[in-house]
Every structure is written in structure tokens, then in C-alpha cells.
Amino acid sequence: MTDQDPQGQAPQPEDGGTAQNTAPQQPRLQILAQYVRDLSFENVVAQRGLNGADVTPEIAVQVSLDARKRNVDHQYEVICKFRVSSKNTADDSNLFLCELDYGGVFQIEGVPDDQLHPFLMIECPRILFPFIRRIISDTTRDGGFPPVNLDPVDFVSMYRQELARRAAAERPADTPLS
């Protein structure tokens, strides 16, 4: 025999059915789109030629992030900007410059407002990073250099550093740190 009332409906919880409604909504993330917003590669060596055979490359990587709310409810756009440059340490001449702006459009629901900013600046870039890494590797290889395989980026550390930088900028100059 089942626990149904005479009308064939399942019984309701004693609190009137609100037990399910009070549980916090689980965070939901859906990737709606990913795209190359801007890609630039400059092969300086091919443009000016290499003066000597003594090449000791040094790679520098700069990363910046941007996020904004879209006009549709719960949709956000996150842009990861990577600037990869290489210099010859022997004579400090430029070898190449690769700049990539890579974007993603995300549908995010169930994330509390106080956690939304870190979610956008940490989790979304973490999802996009493997694609960014592949594009930069392919671009540098296709540009005539060994592929640049970026090390994983610690987006949590980047986020914390940015928060500390903003806090320091807002603090008056004569205020002690502690």
C-alpha cells in the first residue's frame, strides 16, 4: 500500500511544503559562448632580421581580467587578456609579442551576490584557461617560434593580490598598514 491520500496525491510535509523551498539554490554555471575577441602576433625577428646567432629568449606573461553583467538576467561576460612577449637576454631586443583577448559568456545562477565577483574572476577564467593556453601555443608555433606552453595561472592568488592593491589604493597615505 502507498502513502497517498484518497484523492491519489502524495502527502505534503507537516510544515506545508516549505521545507524544499528554504534550501539554498545550488550554484549553476553554463558556458553559453567562448570567442577570440582580439588576437595579435608580431614576429619582430622576421621584420628586422636577427643580428647574431646568440639568442637566449626570456618570456614574460601578463594577465588581466575583466567581467561585466550582460543585458540578460544572470548572464555575464568574462574577458581574459594575455600578453606574452619574448626578449633576447643577450642584447635586450624583442623577438615576438602575442596579445590575446579571450572571452566567455556565462549563465550563472544560485551564487550569492557577495560571492559573485570572486566567482566571475576566479572560476570563469579557470574554465577558459585551457583554450587560451592552446591558442597561444599554436600562435607562437605558427609564428615561427617554439610553442609557448603557459604554466597554470593561480587565479585565486591574482584575485587576492588585486583586492590588496585596491585596498592599499583606497587607504590614505598617512594611515599605517597595521
GROMACS .gro file of C-alpha atoms in nm:
model
  178
    1MET     CA    1   0.000   0.000   0.000
    2THR     CA    2   0.127   0.354  -0.076
    3ASP     CA    3   0.124   0.673   0.130
    4GLN     CA    4  -0.133   0.855  -0.080
    5ASP     CA    5  -0.446   1.030   0.030
    6PRO     CA    6  -0.784   0.918  -0.107
    7GLN     CA    7  -0.756   1.168  -0.398
    8GLY     CA    8  -0.432   1.000  -0.518
    9GLN     CA    9  -0.190   1.275  -0.417
   10ALA     CA   10   0.129   1.224  -0.217
   11PRO     CA   11   0.117   1.364   0.136
   12GLN     CA   12   0.269   1.705   0.199
   13PRO     CA   13   0.534   1.772   0.466
   14GLU     CA   14   0.396   1.883   0.802
   15ASP     CA   15   0.526   2.238   0.752
   16GLY     CA   16   0.301   2.290   0.449
   17GLY     CA   17   0.556   2.202   0.182
   18THR     CA   18   0.803   2.481   0.251
   19ALA     CA   19   1.093   2.255   0.352
   20GLN     CA   20   1.207   2.220  -0.007
   21ASN     CA   21   1.175   2.593  -0.077
   22THR     CA   22   1.404   2.702   0.208
   23ALA     CA   23   1.706   2.503   0.090
   24PRO     CA   24   1.965   2.727  -0.077
   25GLN     CA   25   1.975   2.700  -0.453
   26GLN     CA   26   2.279   2.512  -0.581
   27PRO     CA   27   2.515   2.723  -0.793
   28ARG     CA   28   2.461   2.662  -1.163
   29LEU     CA   29   2.711   2.759  -1.432
   30GLN     CA   30   2.655   2.721  -1.803
   31ILE     CA   31   2.900   2.830  -2.072
   32LEU     CA   32   2.698   2.996  -2.348
   33ALA     CA   33   2.985   3.107  -2.574
   34GLN     CA   34   3.361   3.136  -2.599
   35TYR     CA   35   3.538   3.354  -2.851
   36VAL     CA   36   3.858   3.527  -2.953
   37ARG     CA   37   3.788   3.896  -2.907
   38ASP     CA   38   4.131   4.010  -3.029
   39LEU     CA   39   4.447   3.827  -3.133
   40SER     CA   40   4.772   3.987  -3.237
   41PHE     CA   41   5.111   3.831  -3.309
   42GLU     CA   42   5.417   4.030  -3.407
   43ASN     CA   43   5.725   3.839  -3.520
   44VAL     CA   44   5.988   4.109  -3.470
   45VAL     CA   45   6.270   3.878  -3.580
   46ALA     CA   46   6.114   3.829  -3.923
   47GLN     CA   47   6.056   4.204  -3.961
   48ARG     CA   48   6.408   4.320  -3.879
   49GLY     CA   49   6.617   4.003  -3.901
   50LEU     CA   50   6.838   3.851  -3.636
   51ASN     CA   51   7.173   4.027  -3.595
   52GLY     CA   52   7.358   3.736  -3.437
   53ALA     CA   53   7.319   3.371  -3.364
   54ASP     CA   54   7.337   3.430  -2.987
   55VAL     CA   55   6.970   3.410  -2.887
   56THR     CA   56   6.869   3.348  -2.528
   57PRO     CA   57   6.494   3.414  -2.510
   58GLU     CA   58   6.320   3.536  -2.199
   59ILE     CA   59   5.940   3.504  -2.189
   60ALA     CA   60   5.720   3.747  -1.994
   61VAL     CA   61   5.348   3.687  -1.940
   62GLN     CA   62   5.100   3.948  -1.821
   63VAL     CA   63   4.741   3.858  -1.736
   64SER     CA   64   4.444   4.084  -1.671
   65LEU     CA   65   4.077   4.004  -1.628
   66ASP     CA   66   3.755   4.190  -1.681
   67ALA     CA   67   3.394   4.091  -1.617
   68ARG     CA   68   3.065   4.263  -1.679
   69LYS     CA   69   2.695   4.193  -1.649
   70ARG     CA   70   2.508   4.149  -1.977
   71ASN     CA   71   2.160   4.283  -2.051
   72VAL     CA   72   2.007   3.937  -1.998
   73ASP     CA   73   1.936   3.820  -1.641
   74HIS     CA   74   2.210   3.601  -1.491
   75GLN     CA   75   2.443   3.638  -1.791
   76TYR     CA   76   2.799   3.765  -1.757
   77GLU     CA   77   3.086   3.821  -1.995
   78VAL     CA   78   3.440   3.749  -1.875
   79ILE     CA   79   3.743   3.866  -2.077
   80CYS     CA   80   4.090   3.724  -2.013
   81LYS     CA   81   4.372   3.934  -2.157
   82PHE     CA   82   4.710   3.769  -2.203
   83ARG     CA   83   5.022   3.949  -2.323
   84VAL     CA   84   5.316   3.718  -2.395
   85SER     CA   85   5.641   3.882  -2.500
   86SER     CA   86   5.985   3.744  -2.565
   87LYS     CA   87   6.316   3.930  -2.548
   88ASN     CA   88   6.666   3.819  -2.628
   89THR     CA   89   6.856   3.848  -2.300
   90ALA     CA   90   7.188   3.881  -2.487
   91ASP     CA   91   7.105   4.221  -2.637
   92ASP     CA   92   6.758   4.303  -2.487
   93SER     CA   93   6.597   4.302  -2.833
   94ASN     CA   94   6.236   4.196  -2.886
   95LEU     CA   95   6.172   3.860  -3.051
   96PHE     CA   96   5.791   3.843  -3.057
   97LEU     CA   97   5.476   3.980  -2.898
   98CYS     CA   98   5.150   3.786  -2.871
   99GLU     CA   99   4.836   3.950  -2.733
  100LEU     CA  100   4.511   3.761  -2.685
  101ASP     CA  101   4.177   3.881  -2.551
  102TYR     CA  102   3.961   3.572  -2.500
  103GLY     CA  103   3.603   3.596  -2.383
  104GLY     CA  104   3.335   3.376  -2.243
  105VAL     CA  105   2.966   3.430  -2.187
  106PHE     CA  106   2.833   3.253  -1.879
  107GLN     CA  107   2.486   3.190  -1.737
  108ILE     CA  108   2.532   3.190  -1.358
  109GLU     CA  109   2.253   3.122  -1.112
  110GLY     CA  110   2.242   3.039  -0.744
  111VAL     CA  111   2.561   3.222  -0.647
  112PRO     CA  112   2.509   3.469  -0.361
  113ASP     CA  113   2.576   3.833  -0.452
  114ASP     CA  114   2.870   3.857  -0.211
  115GLN     CA  115   3.038   3.560  -0.386
  116LEU     CA  116   2.958   3.654  -0.745
  117HIS     CA  117   3.262   3.877  -0.807
  118PRO     CA  118   3.520   3.617  -0.695
  119PHE     CA  119   3.326   3.351  -0.888
  120LEU     CA  120   3.349   3.560  -1.207
  121MET     CA  121   3.716   3.646  -1.157
  122ILE     CA  122   3.836   3.301  -1.049
  123GLU     CA  123   3.613   3.018  -1.170
  124CYS     CA  124   3.524   3.156  -1.513
  125PRO     CA  125   3.888   3.231  -1.612
  126ARG     CA  126   3.985   2.888  -1.480
  127ILE     CA  127   3.738   2.733  -1.726
  128LEU     CA  128   3.866   2.946  -2.016
  129PHE     CA  129   4.238   2.896  -1.947
  130PRO     CA  130   4.293   2.564  -2.132
  131PHE     CA  131   4.158   2.721  -2.451
  132ILE     CA  132   4.373   3.032  -2.404
  133ARG     CA  133   4.681   2.816  -2.348
  134ARG     CA  134   4.616   2.623  -2.668
  135ILE     CA  135   4.563   2.939  -2.878
  136ILE     CA  136   4.886   3.098  -2.752
  137SER     CA  137   5.081   2.777  -2.805
  138ASP     CA  138   4.950   2.739  -3.161
  139THR     CA  139   5.002   3.106  -3.245
  140THR     CA  140   5.364   3.117  -3.130
  141ARG     CA  141   5.438   2.788  -3.309
  142ASP     CA  142   5.270   2.906  -3.629
  143GLY     CA  143   5.461   3.235  -3.596
  144GLY     CA  144   5.792   3.053  -3.633
  145PHE     CA  145   5.893   3.003  -3.269
  146PRO     CA  146   5.881   2.707  -3.034
  147PRO     CA  147   5.530   2.683  -2.887
  148VAL     CA  148   5.481   2.876  -2.563
  149ASN     CA  149   5.305   2.643  -2.320
  150LEU     CA  150   5.181   2.867  -2.041
  151ASP     CA  151   5.211   2.744  -1.686
  152PRO     CA  152   4.880   2.721  -1.499
  153VAL     CA  153   4.765   3.058  -1.367
  154ASP     CA  154   4.670   3.087  -0.999
  155PHE     CA  155   4.355   3.297  -1.038
  156VAL     CA  156   4.286   3.284  -0.662
  157SER     CA  157   4.623   3.446  -0.590
  158MET     CA  158   4.564   3.703  -0.866
  159TYR     CA  159   4.225   3.789  -0.716
  160ARG     CA  160   4.370   3.831  -0.366
  161GLN     CA  161   4.655   4.050  -0.496
  162GLU     CA  162   4.406   4.271  -0.679
  163LEU     CA  163   4.194   4.308  -0.364
  164ALA     CA  164   4.505   4.402  -0.164
  165ARG     CA  165   4.612   4.651  -0.432
  166ARG     CA  166   4.268   4.815  -0.430
  167ALA     CA  167   4.261   4.829  -0.051
  168ALA     CA  168   4.604   4.994  -0.046
  169ALA     CA  169   4.495   5.246  -0.308
  170GLU     CA  170   4.187   5.341  -0.104
  171ARG     CA  171   4.381   5.381   0.222
  172PRO     CA  172   4.504   5.734   0.289
  173ALA     CA  173   4.883   5.770   0.250
  174ASP     CA  174   4.939   5.862   0.617
  175THR     CA  175   4.748   5.560   0.755
  176PRO     CA  176   4.973   5.283   0.895
  177LEU     CA  177   4.934   4.933   0.749
  178SER     CA  178   4.851   4.776   1.088
   0.00000   0.00000   0.00000
